[in-house]
XYZ file of C-alpha atoms in Angstrom:
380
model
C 162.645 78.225 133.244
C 161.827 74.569 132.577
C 159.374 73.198 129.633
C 158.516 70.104 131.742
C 155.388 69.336 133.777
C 155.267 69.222 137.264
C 153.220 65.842 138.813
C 150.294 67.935 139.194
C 150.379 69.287 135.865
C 150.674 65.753 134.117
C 147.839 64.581 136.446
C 145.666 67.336 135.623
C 146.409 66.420 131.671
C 145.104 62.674 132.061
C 142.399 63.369 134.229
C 141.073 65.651 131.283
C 141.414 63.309 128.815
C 139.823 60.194 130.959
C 137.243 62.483 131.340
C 136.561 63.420 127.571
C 137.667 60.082 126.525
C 134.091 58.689 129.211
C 131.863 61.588 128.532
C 132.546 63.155 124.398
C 135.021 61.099 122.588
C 132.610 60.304 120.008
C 130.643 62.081 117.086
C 127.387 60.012 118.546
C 128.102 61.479 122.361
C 129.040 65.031 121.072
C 126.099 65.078 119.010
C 123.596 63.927 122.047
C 125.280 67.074 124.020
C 124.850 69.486 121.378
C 121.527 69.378 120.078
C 122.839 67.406 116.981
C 125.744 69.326 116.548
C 123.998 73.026 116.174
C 124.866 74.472 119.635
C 128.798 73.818 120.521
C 128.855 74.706 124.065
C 126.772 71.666 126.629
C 125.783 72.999 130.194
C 126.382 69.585 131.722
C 130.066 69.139 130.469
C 130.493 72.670 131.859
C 128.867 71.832 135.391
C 130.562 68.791 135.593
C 134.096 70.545 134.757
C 133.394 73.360 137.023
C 132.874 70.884 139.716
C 136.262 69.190 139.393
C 137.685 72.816 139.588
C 139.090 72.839 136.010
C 136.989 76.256 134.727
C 139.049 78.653 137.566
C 142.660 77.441 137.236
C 143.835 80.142 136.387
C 141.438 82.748 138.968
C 142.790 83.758 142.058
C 141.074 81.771 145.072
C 139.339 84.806 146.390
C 137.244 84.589 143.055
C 136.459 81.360 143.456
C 139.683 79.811 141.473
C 142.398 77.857 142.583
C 145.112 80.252 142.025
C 146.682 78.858 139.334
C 148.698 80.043 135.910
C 148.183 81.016 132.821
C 150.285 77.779 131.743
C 147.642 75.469 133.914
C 144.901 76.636 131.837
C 146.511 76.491 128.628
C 147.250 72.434 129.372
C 143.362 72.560 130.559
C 142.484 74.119 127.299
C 144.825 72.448 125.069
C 143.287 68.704 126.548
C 139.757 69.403 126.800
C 139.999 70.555 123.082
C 141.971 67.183 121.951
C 138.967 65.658 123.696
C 136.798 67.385 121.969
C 134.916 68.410 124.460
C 131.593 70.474 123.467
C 132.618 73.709 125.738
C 133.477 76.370 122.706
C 132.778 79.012 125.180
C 135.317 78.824 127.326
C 138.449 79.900 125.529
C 136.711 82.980 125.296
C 135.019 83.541 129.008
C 139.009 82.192 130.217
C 139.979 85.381 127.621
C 137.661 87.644 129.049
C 138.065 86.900 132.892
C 141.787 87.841 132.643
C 140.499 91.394 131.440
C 138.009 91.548 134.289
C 141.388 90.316 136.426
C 143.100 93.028 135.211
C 141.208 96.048 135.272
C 137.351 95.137 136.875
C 136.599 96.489 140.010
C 136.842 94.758 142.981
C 132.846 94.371 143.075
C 132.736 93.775 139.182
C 135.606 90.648 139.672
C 133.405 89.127 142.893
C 130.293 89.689 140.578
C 131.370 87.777 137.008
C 134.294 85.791 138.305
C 132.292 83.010 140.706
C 130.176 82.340 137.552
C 133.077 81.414 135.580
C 134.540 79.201 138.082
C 130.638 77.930 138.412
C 130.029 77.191 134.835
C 128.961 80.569 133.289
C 129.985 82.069 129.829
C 131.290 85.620 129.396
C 131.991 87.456 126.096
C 133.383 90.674 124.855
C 132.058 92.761 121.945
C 134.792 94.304 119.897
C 134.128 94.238 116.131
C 132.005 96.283 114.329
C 129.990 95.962 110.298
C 132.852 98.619 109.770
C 135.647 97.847 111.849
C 137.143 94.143 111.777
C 140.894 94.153 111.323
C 140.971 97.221 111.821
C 139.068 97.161 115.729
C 140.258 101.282 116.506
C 137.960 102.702 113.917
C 135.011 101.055 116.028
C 131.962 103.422 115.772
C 129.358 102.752 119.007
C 128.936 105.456 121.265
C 129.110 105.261 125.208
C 127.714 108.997 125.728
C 127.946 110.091 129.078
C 124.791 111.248 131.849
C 123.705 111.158 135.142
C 124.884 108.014 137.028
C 126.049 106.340 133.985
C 126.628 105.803 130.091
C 123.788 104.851 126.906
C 124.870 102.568 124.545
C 124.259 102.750 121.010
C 125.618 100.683 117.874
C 126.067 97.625 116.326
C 128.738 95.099 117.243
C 129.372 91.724 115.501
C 130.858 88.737 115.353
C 130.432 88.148 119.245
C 131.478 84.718 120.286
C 128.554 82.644 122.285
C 127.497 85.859 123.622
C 124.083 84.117 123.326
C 125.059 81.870 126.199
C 126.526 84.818 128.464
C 125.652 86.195 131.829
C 127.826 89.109 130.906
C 129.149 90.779 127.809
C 132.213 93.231 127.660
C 131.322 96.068 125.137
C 133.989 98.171 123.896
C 133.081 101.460 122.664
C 133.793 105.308 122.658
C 133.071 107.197 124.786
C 135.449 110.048 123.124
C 135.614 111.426 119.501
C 138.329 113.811 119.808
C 141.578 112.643 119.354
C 143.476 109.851 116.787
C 141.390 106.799 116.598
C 143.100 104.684 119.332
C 141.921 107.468 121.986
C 138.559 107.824 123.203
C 138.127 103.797 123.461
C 136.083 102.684 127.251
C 135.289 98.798 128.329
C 131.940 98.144 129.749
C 130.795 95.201 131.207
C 126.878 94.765 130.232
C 124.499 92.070 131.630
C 123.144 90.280 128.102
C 119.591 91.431 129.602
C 120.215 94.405 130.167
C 117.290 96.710 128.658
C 118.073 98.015 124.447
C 120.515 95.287 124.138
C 119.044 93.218 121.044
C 121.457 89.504 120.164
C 120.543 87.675 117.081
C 122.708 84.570 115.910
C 124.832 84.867 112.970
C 124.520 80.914 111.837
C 127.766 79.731 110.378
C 129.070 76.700 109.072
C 131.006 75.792 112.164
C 127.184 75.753 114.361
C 126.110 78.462 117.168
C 129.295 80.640 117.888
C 128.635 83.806 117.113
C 126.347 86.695 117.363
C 125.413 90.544 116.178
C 124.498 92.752 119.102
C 122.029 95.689 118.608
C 122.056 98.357 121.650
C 119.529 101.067 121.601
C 119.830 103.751 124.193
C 121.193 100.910 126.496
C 122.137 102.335 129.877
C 125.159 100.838 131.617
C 126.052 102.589 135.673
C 129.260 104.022 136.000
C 130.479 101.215 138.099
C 130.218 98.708 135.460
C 133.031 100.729 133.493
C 135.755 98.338 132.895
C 138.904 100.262 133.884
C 139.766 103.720 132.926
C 137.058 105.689 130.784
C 139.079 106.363 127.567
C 142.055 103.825 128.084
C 140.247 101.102 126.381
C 142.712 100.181 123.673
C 145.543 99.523 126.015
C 143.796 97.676 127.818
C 142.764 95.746 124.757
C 146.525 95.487 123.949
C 147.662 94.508 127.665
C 145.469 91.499 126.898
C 146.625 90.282 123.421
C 149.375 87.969 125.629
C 146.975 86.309 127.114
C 144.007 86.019 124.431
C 146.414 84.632 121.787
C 148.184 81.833 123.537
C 144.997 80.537 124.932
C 143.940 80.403 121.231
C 147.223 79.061 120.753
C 146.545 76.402 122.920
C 143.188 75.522 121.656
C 144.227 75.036 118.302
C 146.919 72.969 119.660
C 144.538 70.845 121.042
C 142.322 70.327 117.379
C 145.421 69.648 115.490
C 146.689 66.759 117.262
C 143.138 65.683 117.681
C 143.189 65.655 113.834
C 146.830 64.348 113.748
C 145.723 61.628 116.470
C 142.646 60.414 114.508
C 144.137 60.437 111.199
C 146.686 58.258 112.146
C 144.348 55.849 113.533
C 142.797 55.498 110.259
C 145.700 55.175 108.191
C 146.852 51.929 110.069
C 143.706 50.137 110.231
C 142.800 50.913 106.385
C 143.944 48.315 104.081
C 144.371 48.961 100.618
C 146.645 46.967 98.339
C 147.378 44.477 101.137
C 148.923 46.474 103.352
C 147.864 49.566 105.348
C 147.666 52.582 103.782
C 149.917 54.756 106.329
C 152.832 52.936 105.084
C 152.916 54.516 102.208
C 155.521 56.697 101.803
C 153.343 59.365 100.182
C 151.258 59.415 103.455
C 154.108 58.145 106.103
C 156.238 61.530 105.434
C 152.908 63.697 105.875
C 152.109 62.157 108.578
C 155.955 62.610 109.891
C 156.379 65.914 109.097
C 152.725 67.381 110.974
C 154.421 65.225 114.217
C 157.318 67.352 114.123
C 155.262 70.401 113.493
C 152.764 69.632 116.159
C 155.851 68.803 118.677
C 157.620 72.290 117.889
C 154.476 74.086 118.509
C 153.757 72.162 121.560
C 156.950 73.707 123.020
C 156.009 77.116 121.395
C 153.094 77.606 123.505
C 154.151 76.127 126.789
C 157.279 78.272 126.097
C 155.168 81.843 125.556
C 152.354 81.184 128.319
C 155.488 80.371 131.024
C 157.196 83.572 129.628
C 153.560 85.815 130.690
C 153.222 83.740 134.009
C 156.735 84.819 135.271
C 156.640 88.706 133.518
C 152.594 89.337 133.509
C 153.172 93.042 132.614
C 155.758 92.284 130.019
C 153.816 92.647 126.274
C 154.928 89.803 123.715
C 153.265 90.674 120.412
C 155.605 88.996 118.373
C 155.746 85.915 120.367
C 151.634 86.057 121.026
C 151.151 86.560 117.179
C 153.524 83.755 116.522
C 151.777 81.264 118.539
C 148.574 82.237 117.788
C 149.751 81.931 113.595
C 151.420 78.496 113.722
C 148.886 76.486 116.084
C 145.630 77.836 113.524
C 147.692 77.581 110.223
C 148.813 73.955 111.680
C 145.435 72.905 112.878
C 143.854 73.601 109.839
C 146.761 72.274 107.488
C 146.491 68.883 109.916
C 142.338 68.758 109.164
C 142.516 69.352 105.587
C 145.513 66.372 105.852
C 143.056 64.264 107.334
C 140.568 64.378 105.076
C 142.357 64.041 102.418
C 144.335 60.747 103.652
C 141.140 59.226 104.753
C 139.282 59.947 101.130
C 135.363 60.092 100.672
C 135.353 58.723 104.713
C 137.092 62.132 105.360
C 134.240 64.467 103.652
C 131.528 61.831 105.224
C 129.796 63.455 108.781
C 129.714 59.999 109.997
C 133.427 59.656 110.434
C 134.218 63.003 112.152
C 137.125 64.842 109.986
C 134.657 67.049 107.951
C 133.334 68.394 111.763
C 137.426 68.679 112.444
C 137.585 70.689 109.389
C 134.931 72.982 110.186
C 136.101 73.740 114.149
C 139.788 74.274 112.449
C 139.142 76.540 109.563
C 138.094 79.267 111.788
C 141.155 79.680 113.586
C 142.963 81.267 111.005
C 140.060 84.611 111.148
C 139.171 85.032 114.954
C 141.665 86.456 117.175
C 143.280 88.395 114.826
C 143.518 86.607 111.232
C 146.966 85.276 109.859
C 147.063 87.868 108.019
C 147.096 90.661 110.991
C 149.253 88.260 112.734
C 152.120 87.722 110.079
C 151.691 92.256 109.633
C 152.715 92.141 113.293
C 155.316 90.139 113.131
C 156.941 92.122 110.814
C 156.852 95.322 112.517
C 158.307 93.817 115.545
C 161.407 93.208 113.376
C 161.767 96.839 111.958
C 159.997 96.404 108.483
């Protein structure tokens, strides 16, 4: 196994970050895109993506794709985040077409799949008021009748799930059992009749969403996989939902790392740029070497999964998915700090770093889960 990029692979890098550098580089052009900074996902960037073939990468080419891996998404990922470019959703739909790609129907795949590849947003619906951390004890029913399954509960926290074609609910359709039985995947057109979204507004803009379903009725065939096999298929997935986190949050913290360092060599304070202090310089040093270890961290995990798909990696996915949001944060919070009051000021950028960083460390799994996981896998 080999950590370098192929030709096509470092191509594919640039040509995202020409791209971003033309089209969002700037606070002034990401604002213009994103109704003043409220709604983080734009329909033209994702159109105009989709059109260069960057949203299927990693989708087979009978879904539309271009057959790629895991690993050619994660470098899409990681530079269209560096770029900041205003597509929040599709870490997420990317997520949540690998589930589709692993258990879907045939007919469910050809139905969601072509969107993605097109443009369209997909979400899944997991936590509950009740059940965060702790996803098993989820309480919203999928009862069972004629031709199909009604829906009822309350789910939260759903990412962009305003902007989605399709949502995946999980819920049970079984209350016998331990908690981790029982669990079904569903995947429910957003207007489909009883479902009820209403934006949760947060600091960080439009992300997520609470999802009301009253006697919604979903067919049989829109069952994702096997009724009552739900959380392992939620498990089989972990792989691939934390390094593409992974490599998102790569993406923000050299972004922070990048601009920071800009700043500290062009500010001039006591005749001579501030960066060369050494009270900055060694900062500065030490989040390069952390951002170059977890650089090889993630290309390292997501070329593991490509060559063993089936093979789970929880310590490896939590790992990745704890240093990249612990370091993007850390790297944010570094940045506004070195560039003082211009680092709290909107007009300079780092406080809207800060606030697309700080999340990292609660979605997905928070650090917290992460580090329990971790130490399980090594006996304690």
């Amino acid at each position: 196994m080999s950590l370098q990029l192929t030709e096509e692979q470092h191509d594919l890098v640039r040509t995202v970050r020409d791209f971003c550098q033309k089209h969002c580089d700037t606070r002034e052009q990401r604002l213009a895109l994103t109704e003043g900074g409220k709604e983080l996902h734009s329909n033209k960037i994702a159109s105009d993506m989709a059109a260069l073939g960057w949203l299927g990468l990693s989708i087979p080419e009978e879904y539309g794709g271009s057959g790629g891996s895991l690993f050619d998404a994660c470098l899409f990922v990681e530079a269209m985040s560096r770029g900041r470019a205003p597509l929040s959703s599709y870490p997420v739909t990317l997520i949540v077409s690998h589930t589709y790609l692993k258990f879907a129907s045939e007919s469910l795949k050809r139905e969601v799949l072509g969107g993605v590849t097109a443009g369209a947003v997909t979400s899944i619906a997991m936590s509950e008021p009740g059940s965060g951390s702790d996803v098993a004890s989820l309480t919203c029913r999928a009862d069972k009748v004629d031709g199909g399954y009604v829906l009822n509960g309350q789910k939260t926290w759903c990412s962009n799930v305003h902007l989605a074609d399709y949502v995946v609910v999980v819920a049970r359709t079984s209350h016998s059992g331990a908690k981790h039985e029982g669990i079904s995947m569903f995947s429910v057109p957003t207007g489909s009749p009883g479902m009820e979204i209403r934006q949760i507004e947060t600091m960080g803009g439009r992300e997520v969403n609470d999802i009301y379903l009253t006697d919604c009725f979903v067919p049989e065939d829109r069952l994702v996989g096997v009724e009552g096999q739900g959380w392992g298929q939620l498990v089989a997935g972990l792989n691939i939902e934390r390094i593409i986190i992974g490599a998102m949050f790569l993406g923000l913290a050299q972004r922070a790392f990048d601009d920071t360092l800009a700043y500290v060599k062009q500010r001039t304070q006591f005749g001579k740029p501030v960066g060369s202090f050494q009270a900055l310089s060694h900062r500065l040093a030490d989040l390069a070497m952390e951002l170059e270890a977890a650089r090889l961290f993630v290309y390292d995990v997501a070329q593991r999964v490509d060559e063993h798909p089936d093979r789970l990696l929880p310590r490896e996915a939590s790992m990745v998915k704890l240093k990249t949001t612990e370091l993007a944060k850390h790297a944010a919070l570094e940045g506004v700090q070195m560039m003082g009051g211009y680092g709290y000021a909107s007009e300079y950028g780092m406080e809207e770093m800060l606030r697309a960083t700080v999340v990292g460390t609660i979605v997905g799994g928070t650090s917290e889960i992460q580090r329990d996981i971790i130490a399980k896998t090594l006996g304690l």
